[in-house]
Coordinates of C-alpha atoms in Angstrom, one line a residue:
Chain A
M1 CA -23.9 -8.1 59.0
N2 CA -23.4 -11.8 59.6
L3 CA -20.6 -12.4 62.1
L4 CA -19.0 -15.1 60.0
V5 CA -19.0 -13.0 56.9
S6 CA -17.3 -10.2 58.8
I7 CA -14.6 -12.6 60.1
L8 CA -14.1 -13.8 56.6
C9 CA -13.7 -10.2 55.3
G10 CA -11.2 -9.5 58.1
F11 CA -9.2 -12.5 57.1
L12 CA -9.4 -11.8 53.3
Y13 CA -8.1 -8.3 53.9
F14 CA -5.3 -9.6 56.2
I15 CA -4.2 -12.1 53.5
G16 CA -4.6 -9.6 50.7
T17 CA -2.3 -7.1 52.4
S18 CA 0.1 -9.6 54.1
R19 CA 2.5 -9.3 51.1
I20 CA 3.8 -12.8 51.7
G21 CA 4.8 -13.7 48.2
Y22 CA 5.9 -10.9 46.0
G23 CA 3.1 -9.8 43.8
L24 CA 0.8 -12.4 45.3
S25 CA -1.1 -9.7 47.1
T26 CA -1.9 -8.2 43.7
A27 CA -4.1 -11.3 43.2
T28 CA -5.2 -12.2 46.8
G29 CA -5.9 -8.5 47.6
S30 CA -7.6 -7.6 44.4
P31 CA -11.2 -6.3 44.5
L32 CA -11.7 -8.7 41.6
F33 CA -10.8 -11.8 43.7
Y34 CA -12.8 -10.4 46.7
G35 CA -15.7 -10.0 44.3
L36 CA -15.5 -13.7 43.3
I37 CA -15.2 -15.0 46.8
L38 CA -17.9 -12.8 48.3
G39 CA -20.1 -13.3 45.3
L40 CA -20.0 -17.0 46.0
V41 CA -20.7 -16.4 49.7
Y42 CA -23.8 -14.4 49.0
G43 CA -24.9 -16.6 46.1
K44 CA -24.7 -13.5 43.8
L45 CA -21.7 -14.5 41.7
T46 CA -22.4 -12.3 38.7
E47 CA -23.1 -9.2 40.9
G48 CA -19.9 -9.8 42.9
L49 CA -17.8 -10.1 39.8
I50 CA -19.2 -7.0 38.3
I51 CA -18.8 -4.9 41.4
G52 CA -15.3 -6.3 42.0
A53 CA -14.2 -5.6 38.4
T54 CA -15.6 -2.1 38.5
I55 CA -13.7 -1.3 41.7
Q56 CA -10.6 -3.0 40.3
L57 CA -10.6 -0.8 37.2
I58 CA -10.3 2.3 39.4
Y59 CA -7.0 1.0 40.7
I60 CA -5.8 -0.8 37.6
G61 CA -2.7 1.4 37.0
I62 CA -1.8 2.0 40.6
I63 CA 1.8 1.0 41.4
N64 CA 3.7 1.4 44.6
T65 CA 6.9 3.1 43.7
G66 CA 9.6 2.9 46.4
G67 CA 7.0 1.1 48.5
N68 CA 4.8 4.1 48.7
M69 CA 1.2 3.2 48.3
P70 CA -1.0 5.8 46.6
A71 CA -4.3 4.1 47.3
D72 CA -5.4 0.8 48.9
Q73 CA -7.5 -1.2 46.4
S74 CA -7.9 -4.0 48.9
L75 CA -9.6 -1.9 51.6
A76 CA -11.8 -0.3 49.0
G77 CA -12.9 -3.7 47.8
I78 CA -13.3 -5.6 51.1
I79 CA -15.6 -2.9 52.6
A80 CA -17.6 -2.0 49.5
I81 CA -18.2 -5.4 48.0
P82 CA -19.8 -7.2 50.9
I83 CA -21.9 -4.2 51.9
A84 CA -23.1 -3.7 48.4
L85 CA -24.0 -7.4 48.0
Q86 CA -25.8 -7.4 51.4
T87 CA -27.8 -4.3 50.8
D88 CA -28.3 -4.6 47.0
L89 CA -26.5 -1.4 46.2
S90 CA -26.1 -0.4 42.6
T91 CA -22.5 -0.6 41.2
E92 CA -22.2 3.2 41.1
L93 CA -23.0 3.5 44.8
A94 CA -20.6 0.7 45.6
V95 CA -17.9 2.7 43.8
G96 CA -18.8 5.7 45.9
L97 CA -18.5 3.7 49.0
A98 CA -15.1 2.1 47.9
V99 CA -13.3 5.3 47.0
P100 CA -13.1 6.9 50.5
F101 CA -11.8 3.5 52.0
G102 CA -9.2 3.3 49.3
V103 CA -7.8 6.6 50.7
L104 CA -8.1 5.4 54.4
G105 CA -6.2 2.2 53.6
V106 CA -3.1 4.2 52.9
F107 CA -2.8 5.2 56.5
L108 CA -3.0 1.6 57.6
D109 CA -0.1 0.9 55.3
Q110 CA 1.9 3.7 56.8
I111 CA 1.4 2.3 60.3
R112 CA 2.8 -1.0 59.1
R113 CA 5.9 0.6 57.5
I114 CA 6.6 2.7 60.6
S115 CA 6.3 -0.3 62.9
N116 CA 8.6 -2.3 60.6
S117 CA 11.5 0.0 61.5
Y118 CA 11.6 -1.6 64.9
W119 CA 12.1 -5.1 63.4
I120 CA 15.1 -4.2 61.4
S121 CA 16.9 -2.8 64.4
Q122 CA 16.1 -6.2 66.2
A123 CA 17.4 -8.1 63.1
E124 CA 20.7 -6.3 63.3
K125 CA 21.3 -7.8 66.8
H126 CA 20.4 -11.3 65.4
A127 CA 22.9 -10.8 62.6
E128 CA 25.5 -10.0 65.1
N129 CA 24.7 -13.3 66.9
L130 CA 24.5 -15.2 63.6
N131 CA 20.9 -16.1 64.5
Q132 CA 19.3 -17.1 61.2
R133 CA 16.0 -18.0 62.9
G134 CA 15.9 -14.6 64.5
I135 CA 16.4 -12.8 61.2
F136 CA 13.6 -15.0 59.7
N137 CA 11.2 -14.0 62.6
C138 CA 12.0 -10.3 62.1
A139 CA 11.6 -10.5 58.4
I140 CA 8.4 -12.4 58.3
T141 CA 6.8 -13.7 61.5
Y142 CA 6.6 -10.6 63.7
P143 CA 5.6 -8.1 61.0
T144 CA 2.9 -10.5 59.9
I145 CA 1.5 -11.0 63.4
L146 CA 1.4 -7.2 63.9
L147 CA -0.2 -6.7 60.5
F148 CA -3.0 -9.1 61.5
F149 CA -4.1 -6.7 64.2
I150 CA -3.7 -3.7 62.0
T151 CA -5.8 -5.1 59.3
F152 CA -8.3 -7.6 60.7
I153 CA -9.8 -5.5 63.5
P154 CA -10.9 -2.4 61.5
V155 CA -12.3 -4.5 58.6
F156 CA -14.1 -6.8 61.0
I157 CA -15.8 -3.9 62.9
I158 CA -16.7 -1.9 59.8
T159 CA -18.2 -4.8 57.9
L160 CA -20.1 -6.0 61.1
V161 CA -21.8 -2.7 61.8
G162 CA -21.4 -1.0 58.5
A163 CA -24.2 -2.4 56.4
D164 CA -27.0 -0.8 58.4
T165 CA -25.3 2.6 58.6
V166 CA -24.6 2.5 54.9
T167 CA -28.1 1.6 54.0
F168 CA -29.3 4.5 56.0
I169 CA -26.9 6.9 54.5
M170 CA -27.4 5.7 50.9
D171 CA -31.2 5.9 51.2
A172 CA -30.9 9.5 52.2
M173 CA -28.3 10.4 49.5
P174 CA -29.5 12.7 46.8
Q175 CA -29.1 11.7 43.1
G176 CA -26.7 14.5 42.5
I177 CA -24.1 13.1 45.0
I178 CA -24.5 9.7 43.5
D179 CA -23.8 11.1 40.1
G180 CA -20.7 12.8 41.6
F181 CA -19.4 9.5 42.9
S182 CA -19.9 7.8 39.6
V183 CA -17.9 10.6 37.9
A184 CA -15.1 9.9 40.5
G185 CA -15.2 6.2 39.5
G186 CA -14.7 7.3 35.9
I187 CA -11.8 9.8 36.6
L188 CA -9.8 7.9 39.2
P189 CA -8.3 5.3 36.8
A190 CA -6.5 8.3 35.3
L191 CA -4.5 8.6 38.6
G192 CA -2.8 5.2 38.1
F193 CA -2.0 5.8 34.5
A194 CA -0.5 9.3 35.3
I195 CA 1.7 7.7 37.9
I196 CA 3.0 5.2 35.4
L197 CA 3.6 8.0 32.8
L198 CA 5.7 9.8 35.4
I199 CA 7.9 6.8 35.7
I200 CA 8.3 5.7 32.1
G201 CA 7.2 8.7 30.1
K202 CA 10.4 10.1 28.6
R203 CA 9.5 13.0 26.2
E204 CA 10.8 11.3 23.1
L205 CA 8.7 8.2 23.8
M206 CA 5.4 10.0 24.5
P207 CA 4.1 9.6 20.9
Y208 CA 3.7 5.9 21.7
F209 CA 1.3 6.8 24.5
F210 CA -0.8 8.7 22.0
I211 CA -0.7 5.9 19.4
G212 CA -2.1 3.6 22.0
F213 CA -4.7 6.1 23.1
F214 CA -6.0 6.9 19.7
A215 CA -5.8 3.4 18.4
V216 CA -8.6 2.7 21.0
A217 CA -10.4 6.1 20.6
Y218 CA -10.6 6.0 16.8
L219 CA -10.2 2.4 15.8
G220 CA -11.9 0.8 18.8
I221 CA -9.4 -2.0 19.3
N222 CA -9.7 -4.0 22.6
T223 CA -7.0 -4.5 25.3
M224 CA -5.6 -7.7 24.1
A225 CA -5.2 -6.3 20.5
A226 CA -3.4 -3.3 22.0
A227 CA -1.1 -5.7 23.9
V228 CA -0.3 -7.6 20.7
F229 CA 0.3 -4.5 18.6
G230 CA 2.3 -2.8 21.4
T231 CA 4.6 -5.8 21.7
C232 CA 5.3 -5.8 18.0
V233 CA 6.1 -2.1 18.0
A234 CA 8.4 -2.5 21.0
A235 CA 10.1 -5.4 19.3
I236 CA 10.7 -3.5 16.1
V237 CA 12.3 -0.7 18.0
L238 CA 14.5 -3.1 20.0
F239 CA 15.7 -4.9 17.0
N240 CA 16.4 -1.7 15.1
S241 CA 18.4 -0.3 17.9
I242 CA 20.5 -3.5 18.2
N243 CA 21.2 -3.5 14.5
Q244 CA 22.2 0.2 14.5
K245 CA 24.7 -0.6 17.3
K246 CA 26.2 -3.4 15.2
E247 CA 26.6 -1.2 12.1
L248 CA 28.3 1.5 14.2
S249 CA 30.9 -0.9 15.7
Chain B
M1 CA 20.5 -13.0 27.0
T2 CA 22.0 -16.2 28.2
S3 CA 22.8 -17.5 24.7
K4 CA 26.2 -15.8 24.3
P5 CA 28.2 -16.6 27.4
A6 CA 27.5 -20.4 27.6
D7 CA 30.8 -21.2 29.4
P8 CA 29.8 -20.1 32.9
I9 CA 26.7 -22.3 32.8
K10 CA 28.8 -25.4 32.0
E11 CA 31.0 -24.6 35.0
A12 CA 27.9 -24.6 37.2
E13 CA 28.9 -28.0 38.7
K14 CA 32.0 -26.5 40.2
R15 CA 30.2 -23.8 42.0
A16 CA 29.6 -23.8 45.7
L17 CA 25.8 -23.2 45.6
S18 CA 23.6 -25.8 44.0
N19 CA 20.4 -25.1 42.1
K20 CA 18.5 -26.1 45.2
D21 CA 20.4 -23.5 47.3
L22 CA 19.6 -20.8 44.7
F23 CA 15.9 -21.8 44.7
K24 CA 15.8 -21.6 48.5
T25 CA 17.3 -18.1 48.3
F26 CA 14.7 -17.1 45.8
A27 CA 11.9 -18.6 47.8
R28 CA 13.0 -16.7 50.9
W29 CA 13.3 -13.5 48.9
Y30 CA 10.0 -14.1 47.1
S31 CA 8.1 -14.6 50.3
A32 CA 9.7 -11.8 52.3
V33 CA 10.2 -8.9 49.9
E34 CA 7.6 -6.4 51.0
V35 CA 6.7 -7.9 54.4
S36 CA 9.3 -6.1 56.4
N37 CA 9.5 -3.0 54.2
S38 CA 10.2 0.0 56.4
Y39 CA 10.7 3.7 55.7
E40 CA 14.1 3.5 57.1
R41 CA 15.8 0.9 54.9
L42 CA 13.1 -0.5 52.7
Q43 CA 13.9 -4.0 51.5
A44 CA 17.2 -4.3 53.4
L45 CA 15.9 -6.9 55.9
S46 CA 14.4 -9.1 53.2
F47 CA 17.6 -9.0 51.3
C48 CA 19.6 -10.1 54.3
F49 CA 17.1 -12.8 55.2
A50 CA 17.0 -14.1 51.6
L51 CA 20.8 -14.5 51.5
S52 CA 21.3 -15.7 55.1
G53 CA 21.0 -19.4 54.2
S54 CA 23.3 -19.4 51.2
L55 CA 25.9 -17.2 53.0
R56 CA 26.1 -19.7 55.8
K57 CA 27.0 -22.3 53.2
L58 CA 29.6 -20.1 51.6
Y59 CA 31.2 -19.1 54.8
K60 CA 31.2 -22.6 56.3
G61 CA 33.1 -22.6 59.5
D62 CA 34.0 -18.9 59.2
D63 CA 31.8 -17.2 61.7
E64 CA 33.5 -13.9 61.5
G65 CA 33.2 -13.8 57.7
Y66 CA 29.5 -14.8 57.9
R67 CA 28.8 -12.1 60.5
E68 CA 30.4 -9.5 58.3
A69 CA 28.5 -10.7 55.3
L70 CA 25.1 -10.6 57.2
K71 CA 25.8 -7.1 58.4
R72 CA 26.9 -6.0 54.9
H73 CA 23.5 -7.0 53.5
I74 CA 21.3 -5.6 56.1
Q75 CA 22.1 -2.1 54.8
F76 CA 19.7 0.0 52.7
Y77 CA 18.5 -1.8 49.6
N78 CA 15.5 -1.1 47.4
S79 CA 14.8 -2.3 43.9
E80 CA 12.1 -4.1 41.9
G81 CA 11.8 -7.6 43.3
T82 CA 11.5 -9.6 40.1
F83 CA 14.3 -8.3 37.9
G84 CA 16.1 -7.3 41.1
S85 CA 16.7 -11.0 41.9
M86 CA 19.6 -10.8 39.5
I87 CA 21.4 -8.6 42.0
H88 CA 21.0 -11.4 44.6
G89 CA 22.5 -13.8 42.2
V90 CA 25.5 -11.6 41.4
T91 CA 26.0 -10.7 45.0
L92 CA 26.1 -14.4 45.9
S93 CA 28.7 -15.1 43.2
M94 CA 30.8 -12.2 44.6
E95 CA 30.4 -13.4 48.2
E96 CA 31.5 -16.9 46.9
E97 CA 34.7 -15.4 45.6
K98 CA 35.2 -13.4 48.8
A99 CA 34.7 -16.5 50.9
K100 CA 37.3 -18.4 48.9
G101 CA 39.7 -15.7 50.0
N102 CA 39.9 -13.7 46.7
E103 CA 40.4 -10.0 47.1
I104 CA 37.0 -8.4 46.9
T105 CA 36.5 -5.5 49.2
E106 CA 33.2 -4.7 50.9
E107 CA 33.0 -1.5 48.9
V108 CA 32.9 -3.5 45.6
V109 CA 30.0 -5.6 46.8
T110 CA 28.0 -2.8 48.2
G111 CA 28.9 -0.5 45.3
F112 CA 27.7 -3.1 42.8
K113 CA 24.4 -3.5 44.7
T114 CA 23.6 0.2 45.1
G115 CA 24.8 0.9 41.6
L116 CA 22.6 -1.6 40.0
M117 CA 19.4 -1.4 42.1
G118 CA 18.3 1.8 40.4
P119 CA 18.6 0.8 36.7
I120 CA 17.2 -2.6 37.5
A121 CA 14.2 -1.1 39.3
G122 CA 13.6 1.0 36.1
I123 CA 13.3 -2.1 34.0
G124 CA 11.3 -4.1 36.5
D125 CA 8.8 -1.3 37.4
T126 CA 8.3 -0.6 33.7
L127 CA 7.9 -4.2 32.5
I128 CA 6.4 -6.0 35.5
W129 CA 4.3 -3.4 37.4
G130 CA 3.8 -0.8 34.7
T131 CA 3.0 -3.2 31.8
L132 CA 2.4 -6.8 32.7
K133 CA 0.2 -6.1 35.8
P134 CA -2.3 -3.7 34.1
I135 CA -2.6 -6.0 31.1
I136 CA -3.4 -9.0 33.2
L137 CA -5.9 -7.1 35.4
A138 CA -7.5 -5.5 32.3
L139 CA -8.0 -8.9 30.8
A140 CA -9.4 -10.2 34.1
C141 CA -11.8 -7.3 34.5
S142 CA -13.2 -7.6 31.0
L143 CA -14.0 -11.3 31.7
A144 CA -15.5 -10.6 35.1
L145 CA -17.7 -7.8 33.8
N146 CA -19.2 -10.3 31.5
G147 CA -19.9 -12.5 34.5
V148 CA -17.2 -15.1 33.7
F149 CA -15.9 -16.4 37.1
V150 CA -12.5 -17.2 35.7
G151 CA -11.9 -13.5 35.6
G152 CA -11.6 -13.5 39.4
L153 CA -8.7 -16.0 39.2
I154 CA -6.8 -14.5 36.3
P155 CA -4.9 -12.1 38.6
F156 CA -3.0 -15.1 39.9
L157 CA -1.2 -15.3 36.6
F158 CA 0.7 -12.3 37.7
P159 CA 2.5 -13.8 40.8
M160 CA 3.2 -16.9 38.7
A161 CA 5.0 -14.9 36.1
I162 CA 7.0 -13.2 38.8
V163 CA 8.2 -16.5 40.2
L164 CA 9.3 -17.8 36.8
I165 CA 11.1 -14.6 35.7
G166 CA 12.5 -13.8 39.2
F167 CA 14.1 -17.3 39.7
G168 CA 15.5 -17.2 36.2
M169 CA 17.1 -13.8 36.9
L170 CA 18.6 -14.9 40.2
K171 CA 20.1 -18.0 38.6
S172 CA 21.5 -16.2 35.6
G173 CA 22.9 -13.5 37.9
Y174 CA 24.8 -16.1 40.0
L175 CA 26.0 -18.1 37.0
L176 CA 27.1 -15.1 34.9
G177 CA 28.7 -13.2 37.8
K178 CA 29.6 -9.6 38.1
E179 CA 31.9 -9.3 35.1
S180 CA 29.5 -10.7 32.5
V181 CA 26.6 -8.7 34.0
M182 CA 28.6 -5.5 33.9
K183 CA 29.7 -6.2 30.4
L184 CA 26.1 -6.8 29.4
M185 CA 25.2 -3.4 31.0
Q186 CA 27.9 -1.6 29.2
T187 CA 26.9 -2.9 25.7
G188 CA 24.0 -0.6 26.0
L189 CA 21.7 -3.6 25.6
I190 CA 20.1 -2.8 28.9
N191 CA 19.2 0.7 27.7
N192 CA 17.7 -0.7 24.6
I193 CA 15.6 -3.1 26.6
I194 CA 14.5 -0.3 29.0
T195 CA 13.5 1.9 26.0
S196 CA 11.5 -0.8 24.3
A197 CA 9.9 -1.9 27.5
S198 CA 8.9 1.8 28.1
I199 CA 7.4 1.9 24.6
L200 CA 5.3 -1.2 25.3
G201 CA 4.3 0.3 28.7
L202 CA 3.4 3.7 27.2
F203 CA 1.5 2.1 24.4
M204 CA -0.6 0.1 26.8
M205 CA -1.1 3.0 29.1
G206 CA -2.5 4.9 26.2
A207 CA -4.8 2.1 25.2
L208 CA -6.0 1.5 28.8
S209 CA -6.5 5.2 29.5
S210 CA -8.7 5.4 26.5
T211 CA -10.6 2.3 27.4
Y212 CA -11.1 2.8 31.2
I213 CA -11.2 6.5 31.9
K214 CA -14.9 7.1 31.5
I215 CA -15.9 10.7 31.5
S216 CA -18.1 12.7 29.2
T217 CA -20.1 15.9 29.4
P218 CA -23.9 15.8 29.3
I219 CA -24.2 19.5 28.5
Q220 CA -26.6 20.5 25.7
F221 CA -27.5 23.8 24.3
S222 CA -30.8 24.6 22.5
V223 CA -30.9 27.6 20.2
M224 CA -34.5 28.6 19.6
D225 CA -36.4 25.5 18.6
S226 CA -33.6 23.9 16.6
D227 CA -32.1 20.4 17.5
P228 CA -30.1 20.7 20.7
I229 CA -26.4 21.0 20.3
V230 CA -24.7 18.2 22.3
L231 CA -21.3 19.4 23.5
Q232 CA -19.9 15.9 23.7
D233 CA -20.6 15.4 20.0
I234 CA -18.6 18.5 19.1
L235 CA -15.8 17.4 21.4
D236 CA -15.7 14.0 19.7
Q237 CA -15.5 15.6 16.3
I238 CA -12.6 17.8 17.3
L239 CA -10.6 15.0 19.1
A240 CA -12.0 11.6 20.2
G241 CA -11.4 11.0 23.9
V242 CA -10.3 14.5 24.6
L243 CA -11.7 14.6 28.2
P244 CA -10.0 11.4 29.4
L245 CA -6.8 12.7 27.8
C246 CA -7.2 16.0 29.7
A247 CA -7.8 14.0 32.9
V248 CA -4.5 12.0 32.6
F249 CA -2.4 15.0 31.7
S250 CA -3.8 17.3 34.4
I251 CA -2.9 14.7 37.0
Y252 CA 0.5 14.1 35.3
F253 CA 1.4 17.8 35.3
Y254 CA 0.1 18.2 38.8
F255 CA 2.4 15.5 40.1
K256 CA 5.3 16.8 38.0
Y257 CA 5.2 20.4 39.2
K258 CA 3.5 20.1 42.6
G259 CA 5.1 17.0 44.0
Q260 CA 3.6 13.5 44.5
N261 CA 1.1 14.0 47.3
Y262 CA -1.3 11.2 46.5
N263 CA -3.7 11.7 49.4
K264 CA -4.2 15.3 48.6
L265 CA -4.7 14.7 45.0
I266 CA -7.2 11.9 45.5
I267 CA -9.3 14.0 47.8
M268 CA -9.2 16.9 45.3
L269 CA -10.3 14.5 42.5
I270 CA -13.2 13.3 44.6
V271 CA -14.3 16.9 45.4
I272 CA -14.0 17.9 41.7
S273 CA -16.0 14.8 40.7
L274 CA -18.8 15.5 43.3
V275 CA -19.1 19.2 42.2
T276 CA -19.0 18.5 38.4
G277 CA -21.3 15.5 38.8
F278 CA -23.8 17.3 41.0
F279 CA -24.1 20.2 38.6
G280 CA -24.3 18.0 35.5
I281 CA -21.0 19.2 34.0
L282 CA -19.5 15.8 33.8
S283 CA -20.9 12.3 33.8
S284 CA -19.3 8.9 33.6
S285 CA -20.1 7.0 30.5

């Protein structure tokens, strides 16, 4: 692949995982955003957006509880999207390529968090010496520099040499395996939703999940409509419970 | 939430930290939250870094007090960053009292932080990460799938919302102080908010599950020379979306009873998908 594109991919992945700005990485590291940028680079905006959005949907419900990352949407996107655009892969194949890298990205994140333990022990010494600057460096500068090497190098290498290898493998891939990967793309969103259910799914509240589910399955409402109705239902419950408190007291 | 106790806000002018100081604290927190996240103490370093500037101002000329305060706040901390900013605000207001020489022991400050970070994380994870984030991303994806390039930029609404809510939380935490926040907690209002936030979150999870989990079965039977019986049609007549529903709850119960080993489960899911896809048992639709 083009050297400049590989450098760009390395930087995009570094920025998308730097986590500078809480929640900002959700945007800068989203396959959707990568799809937009790389689509522009390759002059295939629509394809880029569609592949980006399809990969994004796999990870739509993924949240990092306690800082633990279940899957890395950024690595999945930054490897699969440029290779797919370069070699004209179908969206299903791009998904098949993205999923394994989504798993691998978790290990990169674990390296980051293990190395961060060192900086906090350094920061304690700076706290002892009232060194605000030192605390700043330990909190932001050093982890970010280290992260650059953890993230930039693997992505740069994989995107640089990956395209040819991928074309070779994908050409040899039987249709049955391709079908299998597209099933994986269809099932994996369930993972994120299940994680959220684990966090907020109290038993007495579970019927609301089913209302939302079957409102779409039977009535065919779209996502925005669901958000509107869901907010109304939540508001009714909130106001009722506040009124009940008032009556009791 | 801020409508009732209006008095502390009027008193804002007398407080040691200005609006600018609070914003600086928030800006530091916002930029650092997850950067230095480690297995050992999670967000402790970011917490300490965020407060370091304001603490210096509070403990002006009191190096010993400042040192103690810095060390107090480099201890274990982990909460949700947006709603969690309220804890920073309240902590600053407590440190302000302490710096003035009022009797507030270290245990009270730390106890408040550790006591509140769990419940606040519950609200934040539900509202911000469990509800707002999937809604924004779902909206963005549906635009992008239609080739609208704005879809690629919509995810940026999410960090913008975090900045607005987070700074508001930090400011109100500082202005209200510990007493009012605790009182607010004890009224049970916070529980009501968690419950209704969970309702919205669950409702959306249901809707998104139904929309975006795309599996069906291509299996068909032919008896003699009659029309083939399509298994998916029968399933749809029994219960619409029964396969996606099974997928969510299989994973849910797996996590619940086998522990949350994400890597293992993802690999298992891929294997299952490959096998069922290969033999034509499942397909994505």
